[in-house]
Short mmCIF file of C-alpha atoms and ligand atoms in Angstrom, two decimals:
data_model
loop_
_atom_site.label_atom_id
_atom_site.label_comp_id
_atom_site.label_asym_id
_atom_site.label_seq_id
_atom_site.Cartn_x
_atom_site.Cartn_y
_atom_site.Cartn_z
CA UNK X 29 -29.75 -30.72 175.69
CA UNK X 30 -30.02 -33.03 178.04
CA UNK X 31 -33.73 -36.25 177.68
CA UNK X 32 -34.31 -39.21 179.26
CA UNK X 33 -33.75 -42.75 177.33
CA UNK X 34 -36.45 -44.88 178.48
CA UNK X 35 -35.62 -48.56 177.08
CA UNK X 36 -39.62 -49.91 177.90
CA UNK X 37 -41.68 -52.68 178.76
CA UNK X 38 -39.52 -53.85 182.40
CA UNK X 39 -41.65 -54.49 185.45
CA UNK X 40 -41.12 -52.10 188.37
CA UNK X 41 -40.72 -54.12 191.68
CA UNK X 42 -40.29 -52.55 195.35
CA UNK X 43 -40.80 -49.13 197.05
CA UNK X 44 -40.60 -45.97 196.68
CA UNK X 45 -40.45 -43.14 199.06
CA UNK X 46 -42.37 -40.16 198.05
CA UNK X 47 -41.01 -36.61 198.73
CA UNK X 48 -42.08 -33.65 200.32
CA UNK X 49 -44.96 -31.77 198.33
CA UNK X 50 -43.84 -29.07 195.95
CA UNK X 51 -47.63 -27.30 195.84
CA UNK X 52 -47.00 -27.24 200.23
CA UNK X 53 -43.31 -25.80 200.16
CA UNK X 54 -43.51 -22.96 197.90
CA UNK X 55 -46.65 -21.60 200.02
CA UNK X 56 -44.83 -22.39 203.18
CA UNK X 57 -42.09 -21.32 201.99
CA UNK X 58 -43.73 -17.74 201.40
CA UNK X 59 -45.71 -17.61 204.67
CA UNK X 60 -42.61 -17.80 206.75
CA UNK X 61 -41.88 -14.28 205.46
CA UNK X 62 -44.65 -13.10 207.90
CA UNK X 63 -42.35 -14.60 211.01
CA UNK X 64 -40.80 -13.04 213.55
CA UNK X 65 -38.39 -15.69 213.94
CA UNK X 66 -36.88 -18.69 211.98
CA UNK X 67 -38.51 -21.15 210.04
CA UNK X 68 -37.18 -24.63 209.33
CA UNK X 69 -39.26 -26.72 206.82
CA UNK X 70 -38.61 -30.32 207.08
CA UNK X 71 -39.27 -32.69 203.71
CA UNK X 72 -38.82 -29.93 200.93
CA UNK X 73 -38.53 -31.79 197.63
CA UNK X 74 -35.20 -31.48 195.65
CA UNK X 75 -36.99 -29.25 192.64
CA UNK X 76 -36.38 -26.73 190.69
CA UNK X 77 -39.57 -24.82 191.69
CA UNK X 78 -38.35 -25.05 195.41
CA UNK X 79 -34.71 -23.36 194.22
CA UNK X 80 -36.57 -20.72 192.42
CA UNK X 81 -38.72 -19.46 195.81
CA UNK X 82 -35.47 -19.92 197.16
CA UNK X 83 -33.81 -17.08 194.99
CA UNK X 84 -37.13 -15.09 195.74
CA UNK X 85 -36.64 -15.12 199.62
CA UNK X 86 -32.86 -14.15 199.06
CA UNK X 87 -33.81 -11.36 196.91
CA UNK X 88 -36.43 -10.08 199.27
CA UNK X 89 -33.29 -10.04 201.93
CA UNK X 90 -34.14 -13.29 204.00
CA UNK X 91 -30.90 -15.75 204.71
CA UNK X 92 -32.21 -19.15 203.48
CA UNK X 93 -30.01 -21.97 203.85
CA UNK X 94 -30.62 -25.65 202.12
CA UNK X 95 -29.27 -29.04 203.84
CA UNK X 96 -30.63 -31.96 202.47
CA UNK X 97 -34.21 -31.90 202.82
CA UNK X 98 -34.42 -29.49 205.48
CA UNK X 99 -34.76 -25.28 204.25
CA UNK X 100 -34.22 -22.87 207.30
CA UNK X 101 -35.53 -19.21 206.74
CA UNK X 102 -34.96 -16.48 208.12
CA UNK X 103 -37.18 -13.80 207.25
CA UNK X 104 -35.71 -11.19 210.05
CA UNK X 105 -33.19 -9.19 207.26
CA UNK X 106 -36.27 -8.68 204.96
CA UNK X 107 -36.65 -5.49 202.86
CA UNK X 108 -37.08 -5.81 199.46
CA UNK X 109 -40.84 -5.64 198.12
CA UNK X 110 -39.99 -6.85 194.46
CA UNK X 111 -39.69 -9.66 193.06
CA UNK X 112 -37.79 -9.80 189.57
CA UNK X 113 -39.30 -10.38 186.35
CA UNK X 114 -37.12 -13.44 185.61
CA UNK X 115 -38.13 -14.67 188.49
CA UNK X 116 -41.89 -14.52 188.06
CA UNK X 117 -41.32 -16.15 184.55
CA UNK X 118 -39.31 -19.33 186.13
CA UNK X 119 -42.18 -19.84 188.44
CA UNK X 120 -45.89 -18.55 187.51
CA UNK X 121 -47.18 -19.66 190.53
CA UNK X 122 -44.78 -16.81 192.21
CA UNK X 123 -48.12 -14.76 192.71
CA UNK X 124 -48.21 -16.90 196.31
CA UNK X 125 -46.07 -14.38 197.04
CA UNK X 126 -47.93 -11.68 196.89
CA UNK X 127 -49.79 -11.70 200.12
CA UNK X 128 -46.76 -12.42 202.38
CA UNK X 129 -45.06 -9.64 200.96
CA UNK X 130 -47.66 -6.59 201.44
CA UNK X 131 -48.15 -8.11 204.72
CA UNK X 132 -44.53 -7.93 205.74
CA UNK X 133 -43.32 -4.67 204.06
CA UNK X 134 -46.65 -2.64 203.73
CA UNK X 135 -46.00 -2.86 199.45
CA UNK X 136 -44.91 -5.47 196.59
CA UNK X 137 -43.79 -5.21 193.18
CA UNK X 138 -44.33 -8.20 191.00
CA UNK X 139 -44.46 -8.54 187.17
CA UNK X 140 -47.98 -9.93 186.10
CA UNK X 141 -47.92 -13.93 185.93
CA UNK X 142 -49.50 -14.06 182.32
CA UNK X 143 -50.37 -16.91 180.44
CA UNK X 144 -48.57 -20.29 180.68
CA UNK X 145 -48.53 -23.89 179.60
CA UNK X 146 -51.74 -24.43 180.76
CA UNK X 147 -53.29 -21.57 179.09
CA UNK X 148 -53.94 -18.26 180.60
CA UNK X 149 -53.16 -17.69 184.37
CA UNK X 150 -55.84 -15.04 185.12
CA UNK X 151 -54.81 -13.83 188.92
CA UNK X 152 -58.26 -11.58 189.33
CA UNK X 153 -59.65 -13.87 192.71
CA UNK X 154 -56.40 -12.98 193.96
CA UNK X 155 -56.14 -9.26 193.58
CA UNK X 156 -60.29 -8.75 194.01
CA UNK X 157 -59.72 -10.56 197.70
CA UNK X 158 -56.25 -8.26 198.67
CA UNK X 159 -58.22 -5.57 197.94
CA UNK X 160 -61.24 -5.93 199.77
CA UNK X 161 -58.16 -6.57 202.57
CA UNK X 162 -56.85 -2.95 202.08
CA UNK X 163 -54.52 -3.48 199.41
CA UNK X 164 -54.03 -0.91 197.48
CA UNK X 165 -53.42 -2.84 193.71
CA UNK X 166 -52.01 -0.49 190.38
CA UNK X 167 -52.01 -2.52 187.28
CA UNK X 168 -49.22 -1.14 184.70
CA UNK X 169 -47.43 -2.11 181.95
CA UNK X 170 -47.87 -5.89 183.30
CA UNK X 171 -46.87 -5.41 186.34
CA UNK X 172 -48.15 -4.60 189.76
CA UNK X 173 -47.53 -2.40 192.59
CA UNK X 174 -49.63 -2.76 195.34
CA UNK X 175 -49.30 -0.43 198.32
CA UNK X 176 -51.06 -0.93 201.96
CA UNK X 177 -52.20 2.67 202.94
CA UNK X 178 -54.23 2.06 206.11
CA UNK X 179 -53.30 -1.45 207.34
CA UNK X 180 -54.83 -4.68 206.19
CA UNK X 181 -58.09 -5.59 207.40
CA UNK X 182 -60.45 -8.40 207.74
CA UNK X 183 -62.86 -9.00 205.13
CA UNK X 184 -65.41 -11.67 203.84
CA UNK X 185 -64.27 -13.05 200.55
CA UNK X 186 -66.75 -14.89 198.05
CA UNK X 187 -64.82 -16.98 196.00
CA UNK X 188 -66.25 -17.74 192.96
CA UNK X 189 -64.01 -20.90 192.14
CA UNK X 190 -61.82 -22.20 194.86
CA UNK X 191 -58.56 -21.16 193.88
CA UNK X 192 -55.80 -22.94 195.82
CA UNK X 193 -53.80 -20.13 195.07
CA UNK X 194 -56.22 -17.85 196.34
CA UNK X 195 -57.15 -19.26 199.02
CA UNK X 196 -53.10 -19.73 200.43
CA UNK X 197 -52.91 -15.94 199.38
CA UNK X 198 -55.86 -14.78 201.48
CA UNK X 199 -54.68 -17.16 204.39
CA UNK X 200 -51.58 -15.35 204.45
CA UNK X 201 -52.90 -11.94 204.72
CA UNK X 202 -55.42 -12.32 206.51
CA UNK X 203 -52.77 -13.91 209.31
CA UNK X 204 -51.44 -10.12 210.46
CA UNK X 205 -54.98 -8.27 209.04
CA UNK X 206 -56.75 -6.21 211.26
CA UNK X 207 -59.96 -8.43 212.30
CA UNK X 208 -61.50 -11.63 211.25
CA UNK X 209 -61.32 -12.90 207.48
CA UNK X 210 -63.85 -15.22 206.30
CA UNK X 211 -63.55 -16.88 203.06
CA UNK X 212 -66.36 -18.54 201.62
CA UNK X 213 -65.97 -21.52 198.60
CA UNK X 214 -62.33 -21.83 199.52
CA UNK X 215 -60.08 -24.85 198.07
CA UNK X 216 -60.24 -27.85 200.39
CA UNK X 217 -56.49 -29.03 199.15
CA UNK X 218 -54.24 -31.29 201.78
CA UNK X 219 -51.57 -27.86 200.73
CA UNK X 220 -54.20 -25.72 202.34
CA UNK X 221 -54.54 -27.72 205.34
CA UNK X 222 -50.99 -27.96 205.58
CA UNK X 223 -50.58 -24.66 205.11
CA UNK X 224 -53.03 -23.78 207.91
CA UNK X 225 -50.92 -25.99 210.25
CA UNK X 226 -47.78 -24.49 209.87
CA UNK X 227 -49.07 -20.37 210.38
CA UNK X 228 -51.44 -22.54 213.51
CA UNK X 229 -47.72 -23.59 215.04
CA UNK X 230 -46.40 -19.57 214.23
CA UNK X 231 -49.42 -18.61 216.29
CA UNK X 232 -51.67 -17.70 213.65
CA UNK X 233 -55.21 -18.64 214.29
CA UNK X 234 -57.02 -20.32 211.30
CA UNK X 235 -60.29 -22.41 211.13
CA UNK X 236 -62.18 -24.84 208.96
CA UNK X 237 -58.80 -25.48 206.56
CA UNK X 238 -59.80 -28.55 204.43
CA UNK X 239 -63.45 -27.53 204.93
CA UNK X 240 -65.09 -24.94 202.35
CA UNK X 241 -65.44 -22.18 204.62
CA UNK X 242 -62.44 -20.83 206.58
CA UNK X 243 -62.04 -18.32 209.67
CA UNK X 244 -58.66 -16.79 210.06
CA UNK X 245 -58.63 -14.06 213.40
CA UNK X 246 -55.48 -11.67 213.21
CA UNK X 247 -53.06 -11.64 215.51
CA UNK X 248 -50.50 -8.89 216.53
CA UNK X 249 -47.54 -11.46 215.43
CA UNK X 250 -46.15 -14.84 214.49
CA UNK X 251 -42.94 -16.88 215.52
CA UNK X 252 -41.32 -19.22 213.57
CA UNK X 253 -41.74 -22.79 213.86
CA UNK X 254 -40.66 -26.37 212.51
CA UNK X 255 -42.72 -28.28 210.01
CA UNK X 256 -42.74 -31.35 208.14
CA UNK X 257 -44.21 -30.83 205.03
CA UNK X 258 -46.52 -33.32 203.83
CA UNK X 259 -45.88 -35.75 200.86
CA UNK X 260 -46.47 -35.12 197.13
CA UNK X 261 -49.98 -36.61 196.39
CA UNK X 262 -49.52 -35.95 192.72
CA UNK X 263 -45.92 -37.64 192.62
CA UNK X 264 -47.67 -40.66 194.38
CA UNK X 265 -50.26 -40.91 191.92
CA UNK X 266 -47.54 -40.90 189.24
CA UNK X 267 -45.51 -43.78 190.45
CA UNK X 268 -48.89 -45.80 191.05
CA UNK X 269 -49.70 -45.00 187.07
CA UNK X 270 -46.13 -46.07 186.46
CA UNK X 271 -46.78 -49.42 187.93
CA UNK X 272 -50.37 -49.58 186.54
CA UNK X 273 -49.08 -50.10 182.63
CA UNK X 274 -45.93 -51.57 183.11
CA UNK X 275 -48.58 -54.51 184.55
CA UNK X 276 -46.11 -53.95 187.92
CA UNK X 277 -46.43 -54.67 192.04
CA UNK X 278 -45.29 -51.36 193.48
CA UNK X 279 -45.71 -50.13 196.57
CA UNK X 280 -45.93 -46.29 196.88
CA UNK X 281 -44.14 -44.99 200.73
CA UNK X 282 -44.27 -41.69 202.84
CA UNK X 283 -47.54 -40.61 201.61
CA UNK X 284 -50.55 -40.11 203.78
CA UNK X 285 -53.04 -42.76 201.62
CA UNK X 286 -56.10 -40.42 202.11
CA UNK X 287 -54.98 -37.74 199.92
CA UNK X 288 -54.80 -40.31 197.69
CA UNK X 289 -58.50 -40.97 197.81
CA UNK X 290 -60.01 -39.42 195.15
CA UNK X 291 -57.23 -41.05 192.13
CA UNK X 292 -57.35 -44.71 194.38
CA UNK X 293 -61.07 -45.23 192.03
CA UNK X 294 -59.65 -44.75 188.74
CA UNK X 295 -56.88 -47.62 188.96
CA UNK X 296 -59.23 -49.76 190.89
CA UNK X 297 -61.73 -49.19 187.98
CA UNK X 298 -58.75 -50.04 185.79
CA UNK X 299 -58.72 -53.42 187.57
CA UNK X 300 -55.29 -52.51 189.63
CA UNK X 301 -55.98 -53.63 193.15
CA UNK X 302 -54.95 -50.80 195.77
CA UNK X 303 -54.06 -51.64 199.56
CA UNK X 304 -54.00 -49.11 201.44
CA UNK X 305 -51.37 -49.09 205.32
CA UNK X 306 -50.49 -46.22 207.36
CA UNK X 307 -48.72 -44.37 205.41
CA UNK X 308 -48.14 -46.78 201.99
CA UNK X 309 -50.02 -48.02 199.42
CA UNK X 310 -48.95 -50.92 197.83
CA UNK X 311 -50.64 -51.38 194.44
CA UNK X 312 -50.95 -54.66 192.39
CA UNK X 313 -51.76 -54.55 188.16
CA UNK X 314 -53.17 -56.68 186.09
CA UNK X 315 -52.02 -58.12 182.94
CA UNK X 316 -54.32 -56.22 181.00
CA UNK X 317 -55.51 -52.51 182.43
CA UNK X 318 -59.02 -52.20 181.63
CA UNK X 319 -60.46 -48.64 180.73
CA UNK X 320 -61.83 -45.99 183.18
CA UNK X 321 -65.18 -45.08 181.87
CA UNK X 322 -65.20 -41.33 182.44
CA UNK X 323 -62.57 -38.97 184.97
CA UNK X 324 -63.24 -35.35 185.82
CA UNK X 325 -60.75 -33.39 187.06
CA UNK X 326 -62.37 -31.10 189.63
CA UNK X 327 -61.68 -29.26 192.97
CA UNK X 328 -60.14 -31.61 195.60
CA UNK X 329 -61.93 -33.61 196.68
CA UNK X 330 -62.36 -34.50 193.50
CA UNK X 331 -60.05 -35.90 190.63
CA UNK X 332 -56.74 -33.31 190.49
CA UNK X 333 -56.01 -32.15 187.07
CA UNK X 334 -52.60 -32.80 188.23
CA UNK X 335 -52.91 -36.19 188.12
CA UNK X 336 -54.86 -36.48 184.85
CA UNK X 337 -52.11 -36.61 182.44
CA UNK X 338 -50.48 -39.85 183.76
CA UNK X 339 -53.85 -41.47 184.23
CA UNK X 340 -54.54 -40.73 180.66
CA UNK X 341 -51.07 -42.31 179.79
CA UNK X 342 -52.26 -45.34 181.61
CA UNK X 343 -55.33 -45.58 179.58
CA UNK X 344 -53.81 -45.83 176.33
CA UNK X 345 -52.85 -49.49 177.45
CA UNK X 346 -55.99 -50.16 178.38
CA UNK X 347 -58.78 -51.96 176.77
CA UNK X 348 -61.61 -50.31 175.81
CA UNK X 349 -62.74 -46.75 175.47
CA UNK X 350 -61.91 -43.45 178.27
CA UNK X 351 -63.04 -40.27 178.70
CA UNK X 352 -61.27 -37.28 180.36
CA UNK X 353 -63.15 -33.97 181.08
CA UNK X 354 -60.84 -31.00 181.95
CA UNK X 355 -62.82 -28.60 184.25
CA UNK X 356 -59.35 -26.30 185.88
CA UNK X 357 -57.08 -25.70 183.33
CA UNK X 358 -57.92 -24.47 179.48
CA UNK X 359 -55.29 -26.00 177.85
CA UNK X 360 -53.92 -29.29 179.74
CA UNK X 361 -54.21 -31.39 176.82
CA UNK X 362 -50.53 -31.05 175.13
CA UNK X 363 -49.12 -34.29 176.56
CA UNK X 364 -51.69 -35.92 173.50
CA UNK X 365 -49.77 -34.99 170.25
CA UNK X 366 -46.61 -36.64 172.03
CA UNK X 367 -48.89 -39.87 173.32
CA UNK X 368 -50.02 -40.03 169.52
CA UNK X 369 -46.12 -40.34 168.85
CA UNK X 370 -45.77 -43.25 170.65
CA UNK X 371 -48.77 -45.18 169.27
CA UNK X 372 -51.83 -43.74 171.37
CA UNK X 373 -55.03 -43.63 169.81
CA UNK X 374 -56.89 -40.41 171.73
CA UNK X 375 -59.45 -37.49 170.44
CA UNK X 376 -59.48 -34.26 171.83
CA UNK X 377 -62.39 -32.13 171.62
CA UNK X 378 -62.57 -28.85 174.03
CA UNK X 379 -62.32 -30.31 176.92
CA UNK X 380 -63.35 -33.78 176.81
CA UNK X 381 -60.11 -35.95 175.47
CA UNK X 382 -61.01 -39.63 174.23
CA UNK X 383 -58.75 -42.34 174.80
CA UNK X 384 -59.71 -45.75 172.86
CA UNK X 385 -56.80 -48.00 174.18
CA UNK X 386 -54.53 -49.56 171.93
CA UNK X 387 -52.53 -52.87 172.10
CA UNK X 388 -48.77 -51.76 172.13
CA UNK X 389 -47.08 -48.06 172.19
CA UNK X 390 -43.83 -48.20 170.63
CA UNK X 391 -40.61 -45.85 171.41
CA UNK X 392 -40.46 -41.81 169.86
CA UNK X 393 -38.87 -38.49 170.36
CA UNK X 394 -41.32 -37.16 172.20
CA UNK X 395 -41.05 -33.55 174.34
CA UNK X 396 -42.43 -32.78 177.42
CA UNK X 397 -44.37 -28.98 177.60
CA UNK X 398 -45.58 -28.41 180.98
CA UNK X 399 -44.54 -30.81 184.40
CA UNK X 400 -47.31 -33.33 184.48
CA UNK X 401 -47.46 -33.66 180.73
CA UNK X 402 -43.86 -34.85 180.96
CA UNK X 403 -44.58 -37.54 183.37
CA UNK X 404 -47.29 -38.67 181.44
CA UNK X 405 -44.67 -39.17 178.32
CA UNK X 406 -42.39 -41.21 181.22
CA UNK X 407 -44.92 -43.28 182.35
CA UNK X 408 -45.97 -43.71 178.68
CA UNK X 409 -42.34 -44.47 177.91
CA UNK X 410 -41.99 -47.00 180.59
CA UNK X 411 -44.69 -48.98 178.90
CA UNK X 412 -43.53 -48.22 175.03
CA UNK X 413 -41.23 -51.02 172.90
CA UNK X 414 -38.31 -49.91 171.77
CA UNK X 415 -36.82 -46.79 172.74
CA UNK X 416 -38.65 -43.64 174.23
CA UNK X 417 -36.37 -40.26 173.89
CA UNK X 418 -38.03 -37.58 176.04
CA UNK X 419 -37.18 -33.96 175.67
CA UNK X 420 -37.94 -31.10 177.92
CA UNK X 421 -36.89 -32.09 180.96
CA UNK X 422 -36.72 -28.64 183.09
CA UNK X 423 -40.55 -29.08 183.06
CA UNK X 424 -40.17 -32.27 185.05
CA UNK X 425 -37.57 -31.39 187.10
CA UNK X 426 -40.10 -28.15 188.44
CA UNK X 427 -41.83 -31.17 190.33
CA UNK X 428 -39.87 -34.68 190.43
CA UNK X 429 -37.57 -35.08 192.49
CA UNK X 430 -34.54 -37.72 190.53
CA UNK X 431 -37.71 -39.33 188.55
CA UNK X 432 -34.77 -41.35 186.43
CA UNK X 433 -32.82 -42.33 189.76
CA UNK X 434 -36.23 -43.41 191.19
CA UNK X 435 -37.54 -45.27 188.59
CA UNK X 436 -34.41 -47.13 187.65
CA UNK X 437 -33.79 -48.56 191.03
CA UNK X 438 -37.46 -49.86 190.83
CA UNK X 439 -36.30 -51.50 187.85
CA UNK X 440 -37.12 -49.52 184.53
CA UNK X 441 -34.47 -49.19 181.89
CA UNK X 442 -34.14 -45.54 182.24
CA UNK X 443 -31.23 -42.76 182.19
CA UNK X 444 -30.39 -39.33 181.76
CA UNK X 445 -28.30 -38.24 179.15
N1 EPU E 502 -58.20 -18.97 188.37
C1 EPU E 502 -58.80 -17.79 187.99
N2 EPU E 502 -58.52 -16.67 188.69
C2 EPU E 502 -57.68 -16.66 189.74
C3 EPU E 502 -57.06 -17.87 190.14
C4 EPU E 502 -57.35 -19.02 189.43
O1 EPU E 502 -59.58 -17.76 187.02
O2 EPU E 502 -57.47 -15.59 190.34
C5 EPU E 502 -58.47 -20.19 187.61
C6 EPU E 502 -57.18 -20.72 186.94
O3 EPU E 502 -56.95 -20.08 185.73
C7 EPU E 502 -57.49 -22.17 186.77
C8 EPU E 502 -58.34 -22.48 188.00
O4 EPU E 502 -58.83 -21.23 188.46
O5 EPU E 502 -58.23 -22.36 185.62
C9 EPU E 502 -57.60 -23.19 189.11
O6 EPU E 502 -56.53 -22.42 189.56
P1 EPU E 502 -55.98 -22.46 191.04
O7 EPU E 502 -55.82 -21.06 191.49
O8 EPU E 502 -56.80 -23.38 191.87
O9 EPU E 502 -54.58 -23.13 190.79
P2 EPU E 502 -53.15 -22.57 191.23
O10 EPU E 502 -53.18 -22.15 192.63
O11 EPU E 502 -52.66 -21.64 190.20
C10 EPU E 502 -52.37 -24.89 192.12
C11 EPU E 502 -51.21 -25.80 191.86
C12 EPU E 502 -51.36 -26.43 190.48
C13 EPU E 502 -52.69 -27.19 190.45
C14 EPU E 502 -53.84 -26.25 190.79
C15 EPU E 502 -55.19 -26.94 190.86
C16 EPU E 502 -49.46 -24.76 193.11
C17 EPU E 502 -48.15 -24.06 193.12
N3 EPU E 502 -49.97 -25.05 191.93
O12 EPU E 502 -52.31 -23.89 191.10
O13 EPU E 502 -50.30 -27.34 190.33
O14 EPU E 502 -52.88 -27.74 189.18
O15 EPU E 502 -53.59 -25.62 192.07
O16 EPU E 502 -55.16 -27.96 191.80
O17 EPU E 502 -49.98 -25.08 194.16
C18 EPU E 502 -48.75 -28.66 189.16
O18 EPU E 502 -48.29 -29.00 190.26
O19 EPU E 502 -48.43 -29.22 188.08
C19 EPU E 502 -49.72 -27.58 189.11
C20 EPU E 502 -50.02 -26.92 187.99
#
């Protein structure tokens, strides 16, 4: 089994380029199945994620080919409507899916998501909206077959919470739907926007992405187009926590700074001082982190849940008392019994996770359970004396590219093995 051996306490120094965003491909990489022509996606990340919507096109019947970071699709040779069990189990958020397929071959097949690392992975915004589209939706024996028996159609969708997933799934059907599609309270995301862009440059006509309420007007058909995708906002903010307790001068490339905006606070608050350029951040620690009185993950633009593990890795380091209030995900908390293994002093009570910061961590086994978790045990690690052994690396490699390779040439004492 392979872990990473994280030797701690080495200053980073230099630049890093950020890749492509994994939460923007594997939408994109969906949506193209509603093209008429080829796709080629410029910037995909080198993850494991990205592979497995890879083997999900190829199923369906499309030719996908991978050079570098460049993933050309062609969704012509399309005919399959299922996608495999194993399949939906690699990659929860598979459900993205769902949408592109009934739109393309009139049915889909998919085994219910289910729960996950983060705690149950309830899908009801998504099916409620297909079928107020015209999607016919059977629930059996955890899975679902969903049929299209008069066309999709237009509709105005409430959404009680502002799914991202829900929002990319509605997007996509609404693309080749009958009519106009409102949807009200949708996610503001940069993936959305993104997303939005590349079915705009297929000829799809979409409104108000990044804003809560967005118009998408069928059209008859789309082409396929080129697209950069844009850069991983959550990778960004990982490297920046990296630098933050290793008491490092990093500076953070190929990332658009104001997706960044709504982490940027939290390190300044931690006394880190953040410059933002066109499109790097360079970002400066100080000898001592001090804490961050009180993070909320909520709805871009607010805090991203994705990012609140490594913050809260940061914060052990730091002095003084933080709080952390989980508002998207149930269970996003497992990342603390391993933090406690390397020294961390933190509380966890519902939702609300206390972190009173604590002088040194020193080196454990520790095992990562879900993606983000795991890079909170890295950037923990990087920070630790002595010797850090983390476990469990699949989950990271779902959503860093080479984190080892990365982090080594910026200096830490880190390898796989
Ligand atoms: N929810 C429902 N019903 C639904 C859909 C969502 O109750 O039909 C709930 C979820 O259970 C969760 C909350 O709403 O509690 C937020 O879920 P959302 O649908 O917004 O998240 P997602 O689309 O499943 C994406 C990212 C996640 C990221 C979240 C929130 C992708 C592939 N995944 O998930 O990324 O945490 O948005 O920003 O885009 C990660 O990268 O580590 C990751 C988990």
């Amino acid at each position: 089994m392979s872990k990473l051996l994280i030797h701690g306490t080495k200053k980073l120094k230099g630049e890093v380029q950020i890749h492509g965003a994994k939460n923007s491909t594997l939408p994109l990489m969906a949506a193209s199945l509603l093209c008429a022509g080829e796709c080629v996606l410029h910037n995909c990340p080198a993850l494991s994620d990205v592979d497995t919507a890879i083997k999900i096109l190829r199923h369906l019947g499309c030719k996908v080919e991978r050079t570098a970071g460049d993933v050309v699709i062609n969704p012509l040779t399309a005919k399959n409507y299922d996608i495999p069990d194993h399949l939906m189990r690699e990659m929860r958020s598979s459900i993205i899916f769902l949408g592109a397929i009934v739109s393309r071959l009139d049915r889909a097949i998919l085994s219910f998501p289910g729960g996950c690392e983060l705690g149950p992975r309830p899908i009801d915004l998504h099916l409620s909206s297909l079928r107020k589209m015209g999607v016919d939706i059977r629930e059996d024996h955890g899975c679902l077959d969903c049929v299209v028996p008069n066309g999709l159609k237009g509709a105005v969708i409430n959404l009680s919470f502002p799914s991202v997933g829900a929002t990319e799934n509605i997007m996509i059907t609404a693309c080749l739907a009958k009519g106009k599609t409102v949807i009200n309270n949708a996610a503001r995301e940069p993936e959305i926007s993104d997303l939005a862009d590349f079915l705009n440059s297929c000829g799809a006509k979409i409104h108000g992405a990044g804003n809560s309420t967005i118009c998408v007007e069928g059209v008859r058909r789309l082409t396929g187009c080129e697209h950069f995708v844009i850069p991983d906002r959550i990778a960004a903010a990982t490297f920046m926590t990296a630098a933050a307790i290793t008491g490092s001068t990093l500076t953070v490339s190929s990332v658009i700074p104001e997706h960044l905006a709504p982490v940027i606070p939290a390190l300044e608050e931690s006394g880190c001082q953040v410059d933002l350029y066109d499109s790097s951040i360079r970002i400066s620690a100080p000898k001592h982190l001090s804490r961050i009185k009180s993070i909320r993950t909520m709805p871009y633009p607010g805090f991203p849940t994705d990012a609140q593990a490594p913050v809260m890795a940061m914060t052990t380091l730091a002095e003084g008392t933080s709080m952390f209030v989980e508002n998207i995900f149930e269970s996003r908390y497992k990342h603390v019994g391993e933090l406690l293994r390397l020294g961390a002093n933190i509380k966890v009570e519902g939702r609300v996770a206390v972190v009173e910061g604590v002088k040194r961590l020193s080196g454990a086994t520790v095992e990562a359970s879900d993606l983000r978790g795991g890079a909170a045990l890295v950037v923990a690690g990087l920070a630790a004396q002595g010797t850090t052994e983390v476990y469990g690396l699949h989950h990271l490699d779902r959503g860093y590219e080479s984190i080892e390779k990365n982090l080594a040439l910026l200096g830490a004492d880190i390898r796989r093995v």
